[in-house]
Coordinates of C-alpha atoms and ligand atoms in Angstrom, one line a residue:
X1 CA 60.5 150.4 33.1
X2 CA 57.4 148.9 32.5
X3 CA 54.2 148.8 35.0
X4 CA 56.3 151.3 36.7
X5 CA 52.6 153.3 38.1
X6 CA 51.3 149.7 39.5
X7 CA 51.4 148.5 43.1
X8 CA 54.8 146.6 42.6
X9 CA 55.7 148.8 40.0
X10 CA 56.0 151.6 41.6
X11 CA 57.7 149.9 44.8
X12 CA 60.7 149.1 42.5
X13 CA 61.0 153.0 41.6
X14 CA 61.2 154.4 45.2
X15 CA 64.2 151.5 45.1
X16 CA 65.9 152.7 42.6
X17 CA 65.6 156.3 43.9
X18 CA 66.5 155.3 47.4
X19 CA 69.7 152.2 46.4
X20 CA 70.8 153.6 42.8
X21 CA 72.3 156.4 40.8
X22 CA 70.0 155.0 37.7
X23 CA 67.5 157.7 35.8
X24 CA 64.2 155.8 35.5
X25 CA 61.6 156.8 32.4
X26 CA 58.1 154.7 33.2
X27 CA 55.7 153.6 30.7
X28 CA 52.5 152.8 31.6
X29 CA 49.1 153.0 30.7
X30 CA 47.6 153.9 33.3
X31 CA 45.0 151.6 33.9
X32 CA 41.9 151.0 36.5
X33 CA 45.1 149.1 38.8
X34 CA 47.3 152.4 38.3
X35 CA 48.4 154.6 41.1
X36 CA 50.0 158.2 39.7
X37 CA 50.1 158.9 43.7
X38 CA 52.3 156.1 44.2
X39 CA 55.2 158.7 42.1
X40 CA 54.3 161.7 43.8
X41 CA 57.1 163.1 45.5
X42 CA 60.6 161.7 43.2
X43 CA 63.0 163.8 41.7
X44 CA 61.9 164.6 38.2
X45 CA 65.3 164.1 37.4
X46 CA 65.1 160.5 38.2
X47 CA 62.3 159.6 37.5
X48 CA 59.6 160.4 34.0
X49 CA 56.4 159.0 33.4
X50 CA 55.3 158.2 29.9
X51 CA 51.8 157.5 29.7
X52 CA 51.3 154.3 27.2
X53 CA 50.8 151.0 26.0
X54 CA 53.1 148.5 26.0
X55 CA 51.5 146.6 23.6
X56 CA 52.0 149.9 20.6
X57 CA 55.4 149.3 19.1
X58 CA 55.6 153.0 18.1
X59 CA 55.2 153.5 21.7
X60 CA 57.8 151.2 22.7
X61 CA 60.4 151.4 19.9
X62 CA 61.7 155.0 20.8
X63 CA 61.3 154.6 24.5
X64 CA 63.6 151.1 24.4
X65 CA 66.3 152.5 21.9
X66 CA 67.2 155.6 24.4
X67 CA 67.6 153.6 27.3
X68 CA 70.6 150.9 28.4
X69 CA 67.7 148.1 29.9
X70 CA 64.3 147.5 30.0
X71 CA 62.8 145.9 33.2
X72 CA 59.0 145.2 32.8
X73 CA 56.6 144.9 35.6
X74 CA 53.3 145.9 33.0
X75 CA 50.7 143.4 33.3
X76 CA 47.1 142.8 33.8
X77 CA 47.2 141.5 37.5
X78 CA 44.3 139.9 39.0
X79 CA 43.0 136.4 38.5
X80 CA 39.3 137.0 39.3
X81 CA 39.2 139.9 36.4
X82 CA 40.5 137.2 34.1
X83 CA 38.1 134.9 34.7
X84 CA 35.4 137.7 34.0
X85 CA 37.1 138.8 30.7
X86 CA 40.4 137.4 29.7
X87 CA 41.1 139.6 26.2
X88 CA 42.6 142.3 28.3
X89 CA 45.2 139.6 29.7
X90 CA 45.9 138.2 26.5
X91 CA 46.7 141.5 24.8
X92 CA 48.8 143.0 27.3
X93 CA 50.7 140.2 28.8
X94 CA 51.0 138.6 25.8
X95 CA 51.1 141.4 23.1
X96 CA 52.7 143.7 25.0
X97 CA 55.4 141.4 26.0
X98 CA 56.0 140.2 22.4
X99 CA 56.3 144.0 21.7
X100 CA 58.9 144.6 24.0
X101 CA 60.6 141.3 23.2
X102 CA 60.7 142.9 19.6
X103 CA 61.9 146.3 20.8
X104 CA 64.8 144.9 23.1
X105 CA 65.9 142.5 20.2
X106 CA 66.1 145.6 17.3
X107 CA 68.2 147.3 19.8
X108 CA 70.0 145.1 21.9
X109 CA 69.1 145.9 25.3
X110 CA 69.2 144.5 28.5
X111 CA 65.7 143.1 29.6
X112 CA 64.6 141.8 32.9
X113 CA 61.1 140.2 32.6
X114 CA 59.3 140.0 36.5
X115 CA 56.9 137.1 36.8
X116 CA 55.1 135.1 38.6
X117 CA 54.9 131.6 40.7
X118 CA 51.3 131.3 39.3
X119 CA 53.1 129.4 36.4
X120 CA 54.1 126.4 37.9
X121 CA 50.1 126.0 38.8
X122 CA 49.5 124.9 42.5
X123 CA 51.1 122.3 45.1
X124 CA 49.0 119.8 47.4
X125 CA 48.7 121.2 51.2
X126 CA 51.3 118.2 52.4
X127 CA 53.5 118.5 49.4
X128 CA 57.3 118.8 50.5
X129 CA 58.3 119.7 47.7
X130 CA 58.2 123.8 46.9
X131 CA 58.4 125.6 43.2
X132 CA 62.1 125.7 41.5
X133 CA 63.3 126.8 38.7
X134 CA 62.8 123.4 37.3
X135 CA 59.3 123.0 38.1
X136 CA 57.3 122.2 34.9
X137 CA 54.5 125.0 33.7
X138 CA 50.8 124.3 34.4
X139 CA 49.0 127.6 34.8
X140 CA 45.4 127.5 35.9
X141 CA 43.6 130.6 35.1
X142 CA 43.8 133.0 32.0
X143 CA 45.8 135.3 34.0
X144 CA 48.2 132.6 34.8
X145 CA 48.5 131.1 31.3
X146 CA 49.1 134.6 30.1
X147 CA 52.1 135.0 32.1
X148 CA 53.5 131.8 31.5
X149 CA 52.9 132.1 27.5
X150 CA 55.0 136.0 28.4
X151 CA 58.3 133.3 30.2
X152 CA 58.0 131.3 27.0
X153 CA 58.4 134.4 24.8
X154 CA 60.8 135.6 26.9
X155 CA 62.9 132.5 26.6
X156 CA 62.4 131.8 23.3
X157 CA 64.0 135.4 22.1
X158 CA 66.7 134.8 24.1
X159 CA 67.5 131.3 22.1
X160 CA 66.3 132.0 18.7
X161 CA 67.6 135.5 19.3
X162 CA 70.4 135.7 21.2
X163 CA 68.4 138.7 23.2
X164 CA 69.5 139.4 26.8
X165 CA 67.6 138.9 29.3
X166 CA 66.6 137.3 32.6
X167 CA 63.3 136.2 34.6
X168 CA 61.8 136.2 38.1
X169 CA 59.3 134.3 39.1
X170 CA 57.7 135.6 42.6
X171 CA 55.4 134.6 45.1
X172 CA 52.4 137.0 46.6
X173 CA 53.6 140.2 47.3
X174 CA 51.9 142.7 49.9
X175 CA 52.4 146.0 51.0
X176 CA 51.3 149.7 50.6
X177 CA 49.8 150.5 46.7
X178 CA 48.4 147.3 46.4
X179 CA 44.5 147.4 44.9
X180 CA 41.7 147.2 47.0
X181 CA 40.3 144.4 44.8
X182 CA 43.6 141.7 45.6
X183 CA 42.7 139.9 49.1
X184 CA 44.9 141.3 52.1
X185 CA 43.7 145.0 51.1
X186 CA 40.2 144.3 50.8
X187 CA 39.5 142.7 53.5
X188 CA 41.4 145.9 55.4
X189 CA 39.4 148.1 54.1
X190 CA 36.4 145.7 54.7
X191 CA 37.2 145.6 58.3
X192 CA 37.7 149.9 58.2
X193 CA 33.8 150.0 57.0
X194 CA 32.9 147.7 59.3
X195 CA 32.4 144.8 56.9
X196 CA 32.7 141.2 57.9
X197 CA 36.5 139.5 55.8
X198 CA 34.8 137.2 52.6
X199 CA 37.4 133.7 52.2
X200 CA 37.1 132.3 49.4
X201 CA 35.5 128.3 49.7
X202 CA 37.0 127.0 52.8
X203 CA 40.1 128.9 53.3
X204 CA 42.4 126.1 53.9
X205 CA 44.6 127.6 49.9
X206 CA 47.9 128.7 51.0
X207 CA 49.8 131.6 49.7
X208 CA 53.5 132.4 49.8
X209 CA 53.9 135.9 51.4
X210 CA 56.6 138.3 50.5
X211 CA 57.3 142.3 51.0
X212 CA 56.6 144.4 48.1
X213 CA 60.5 145.7 49.2
X214 CA 61.9 142.4 49.5
X215 CA 60.4 141.6 45.6
X216 CA 62.1 144.9 44.8
X217 CA 65.4 144.0 46.0
X218 CA 65.6 141.0 44.9
X219 CA 64.8 142.1 41.1
X220 CA 67.4 144.9 41.8
X221 CA 69.9 141.8 42.6
X222 CA 69.4 139.7 39.4
X223 CA 69.0 142.9 36.5
X224 CA 72.5 143.8 38.1
X225 CA 74.3 140.0 39.0
X226 CA 71.8 137.8 37.5
X227 CA 73.1 135.3 34.6
X228 CA 71.5 136.4 31.3
X229 CA 69.4 133.7 30.1
X230 CA 68.2 133.0 33.7
X231 CA 65.5 132.2 35.3
X232 CA 64.9 133.1 39.5
X233 CA 62.5 132.4 41.6
X234 CA 61.7 135.0 44.5
X235 CA 60.3 134.1 47.5
X236 CA 60.3 134.5 51.4
X237 CA 59.6 131.4 53.0
X238 CA 56.1 133.2 53.8
X239 CA 54.0 130.4 53.2
X240 CA 49.9 131.1 54.9
X241 CA 46.7 129.8 54.4
X242 CA 43.9 132.5 54.3
X243 CA 41.9 131.6 57.2
X244 CA 45.8 132.6 59.1
X245 CA 46.1 135.7 57.4
X246 CA 42.4 136.9 57.7
X247 CA 42.4 135.6 61.4
X248 CA 45.8 137.9 62.1
X249 CA 43.6 141.1 60.1
X250 CA 41.2 140.6 62.4
X251 CA 43.3 140.3 65.4
X252 CA 45.8 143.7 64.3
X253 CA 42.4 145.6 64.1
X254 CA 41.0 144.5 67.2
X255 CA 38.2 142.4 66.0
X256 CA 37.1 138.9 67.1
X257 CA 39.5 136.3 65.0
X258 CA 36.3 134.3 63.6
X259 CA 34.5 137.1 62.3
X260 CA 34.7 136.6 58.6
X261 CA 32.2 134.8 55.9
X262 CA 32.7 131.7 53.7
X263 CA 31.8 133.1 50.3
X264 CA 31.7 131.4 46.6
X265 CA 35.4 130.0 45.8
X266 CA 37.4 131.5 42.5
X267 CA 37.1 128.7 39.9
X268 CA 39.5 126.7 39.0
X269 CA 41.3 128.3 42.9
X270 CA 44.9 127.6 43.3
X271 CA 45.3 125.6 46.7
X272 CA 48.9 125.9 47.2
X273 CA 52.0 128.1 45.7
X274 CA 55.4 127.8 47.8
X275 CA 58.7 129.2 46.2
X276 CA 62.1 127.4 46.9
X277 CA 64.4 130.2 46.3
X278 CA 67.8 128.8 47.5
X279 CA 69.6 129.8 43.9
X280 CA 68.5 133.3 44.0
X281 CA 70.1 133.4 47.9
X282 CA 73.4 131.2 47.3
X283 CA 74.1 132.5 43.6
X284 CA 73.4 136.1 44.0
X285 CA 74.0 136.3 48.1
X286 CA 70.1 137.9 48.2
X287 CA 68.2 137.8 51.1
X288 CA 64.8 138.7 52.3
X289 CA 64.8 141.3 54.8
X290 CA 60.7 142.1 55.9
X291 CA 59.9 138.5 57.0
X292 CA 57.8 139.3 59.9
X293 CA 54.3 138.8 58.8
X294 CA 52.8 140.0 61.0
X295 CA 54.9 143.6 61.8
X296 CA 54.4 144.1 58.2
X297 CA 50.8 143.5 58.3
X298 CA 50.4 146.0 60.8
X299 CA 52.6 148.8 59.1
X300 CA 50.1 147.1 55.8
X301 CA 47.0 147.6 57.6
X302 CA 48.3 151.2 59.1
X303 CA 49.0 152.2 55.9
X304 CA 45.5 151.7 55.0
X305 CA 44.1 153.9 57.7
X306 CA 45.9 156.9 56.7
X307 CA 45.2 156.3 53.2
X308 CA 41.5 156.2 52.6
X309 CA 41.5 159.3 50.4
X310 CA 43.6 156.9 48.1
X311 CA 40.9 154.0 48.2
X312 CA 38.2 154.9 49.4
X313 CA 36.6 156.2 45.7
X314 CA 37.3 152.9 44.6
X315 CA 35.8 150.6 47.2
X316 CA 31.9 150.5 45.9
X317 CA 32.4 149.5 42.3
X318 CA 35.0 147.0 43.8
X319 CA 32.5 145.3 46.2
X320 CA 29.1 145.1 43.9
X321 CA 31.6 143.5 41.7
X322 CA 32.4 141.0 44.1
X323 CA 28.9 141.0 44.8
X324 CA 27.2 140.3 41.8
X325 CA 29.3 137.0 42.0
X326 CA 27.8 136.3 45.5
X327 CA 31.9 136.8 46.6
Ligands
NAD1 P1 48.9 145.9 39.6 O1 48.2 145.1 38.4 O2 48.8 146.5 40.6 O3 50.1 147.5 38.3 C1 50.0 146.8 36.8 C2 50.5 148.2 36.3 O4 50.8 148.2 34.7 C3 49.7 149.2 36.2 O5 50.1 150.5 36.8 C4 49.0 149.8 34.9 O6 48.8 150.6 34.6 C5 50.1 148.7 34.1 N1 49.5 148.3 32.8 C6 48.7 147.6 32.8 N2 48.8 147.6 31.2 C7 49.6 148.4 30.9 C8 49.7 148.3 29.1 N3 48.8 147.8 28.4 N4 50.7 149.2 28.7 C9 51.0 149.9 29.7 N5 50.8 149.9 31.3 C10 50.4 148.4 31.7 O7 50.5 145.0 39.2 P2 51.4 144.6 40.5 O8 50.7 143.3 41.4 O9 51.8 145.5 40.7 O10 52.1 143.1 39.2 C11 53.9 144.2 38.7 C12 54.2 142.9 37.8 O11 54.1 142.0 39.2 C13 53.2 141.6 36.9 O12 54.1 142.1 36.1 C14 52.2 140.6 37.9 O13 52.3 139.4 37.1 C15 54.4 140.3 38.6 N6 53.8 139.7 39.5 C16 53.4 139.8 40.5 C17 52.8 139.7 42.1 C18 51.9 140.4 42.9 O14 51.3 139.2 44.1 N7 51.2 141.1 42.7 C19 53.3 138.1 42.0 C20 54.5 137.9 41.3 C21 54.6 138.7 40.2
TDX2 O1 38.3 138.6 48.8 C1 39.1 137.0 48.5 N1 39.0 136.3 49.1 C2 39.7 135.2 49.0 O2 39.5 134.4 49.4 C3 40.1 137.4 47.5 C4 40.2 138.9 46.7 C5 41.0 136.5 47.2 N2 40.8 135.5 48.2 C6 41.9 134.2 48.1 C7 42.4 134.2 46.4 C8 43.5 133.5 46.7 O3 43.7 132.2 47.3 O4 42.9 135.0 48.8 C9 44.0 134.7 47.8 C10 45.2 135.6 47.5 O5 43.9 136.1 46.5 P1 44.9 137.3 45.2 O6 45.2 138.8 46.3 O7 43.8 138.0 44.5 O8 45.9 136.9 44.8 P2 46.5 135.3 44.0 O9 45.0 135.0 42.9 O10 46.9 134.7 45.0 O11 46.9 136.0 42.6 C11 48.3 137.2 43.3 O12 49.7 136.7 43.3 C12 50.2 136.2 42.6 C13 48.7 138.2 42.6 O13 47.2 138.6 42.5 C14 49.1 137.7 40.6 O14 49.3 139.2 40.8 C15 50.5 137.2 41.3 O15 50.7 136.8 40.3

């Protein structure tokens, strides 16, 4: 698999070790977003880490040749970074996915491509519709456009070359090991530091939150039972606006619920994401298990309180970069 030292990829590695007999090789470049520690303590006979770049064919090709399947998580993943400098997003998300596709084509291996609901653009707040597998692509940011392009590459390799691939598009994940540049961990670590949480714009933007553990169980289900060439949307009916999430973090951390600030909005900020995951549920029998958002958030807060050694070295630089943009 690729990207197994990242937030969601590392969750998937632990999920595989706990729930299957698979032996896993993680190919990860260990960018700023990676956490080698997230893979600590795993049995050496089950998980091996190879440090390398998915956009380099001489790294990817022999690894693909020697494995049965590839689950592709590696990506540049943060919208705000893609607004500051899109170039690594083009290289990793597009050239990297192309490199993997060429290797799975050459060696006739099964591929599962992990993607995002952001490829569909955004919905109005009062739109009764949610995203489905048939929603047209309409990405807003360099990040989401690069992920949309990677999805199109996968589908083209399925249709033109008969590559045995599936695609999943998941909503916003939360849980342990998420980089503190992202919304929920940024606000938790701000409150730990006595700093007021920072909401972009009005804070009315809606995200459809799912626990990373539910994303992992969905990807494993699709890898094992998904129909080749199909796309499955992954979501757990977790729509909340950013104001609600910040107020809940403040409440759970014993602070007044209005102790936050509004800051400069994100350019092109998507208003609302919402997933209809009926196909995955009815066709493959998947169900989310961590749908109590308040309980999951409380556990996540406790995790960041207990893992200050991990995030503390990055906090000043992350906040300095945001401060420069008035965020
Ligand atoms: P992350 O940024 O936490 O981790 C990405 C991992 O990929 C890191 O370990 C990094 O070192 C690795 N990586 C980056 N470039 C690489 C390269 N060129 N070669 C090899 N490894 C490289 O990201 P995440 O939040 O865990 O997201 C993982 C995947 O899930 C991404 O494809 C993302 O688009 C998708 N996704 C994320 C979310 C979310 O809410 N975070 C939701 C839906 C889909
Ligand atoms: O400080 C902040 N204040 C704030 O209001 C930050 C960092 C974010 N926000 C807002 C922007 C979004 O409306 O919070 C929401 C969530 O922001 P992010 O954590 O940056 O996530 P998002 O842009 O929604 O993208 C995430 O979900 C889809 C992941 O980062 C992507 O990798 C995934 O594809």
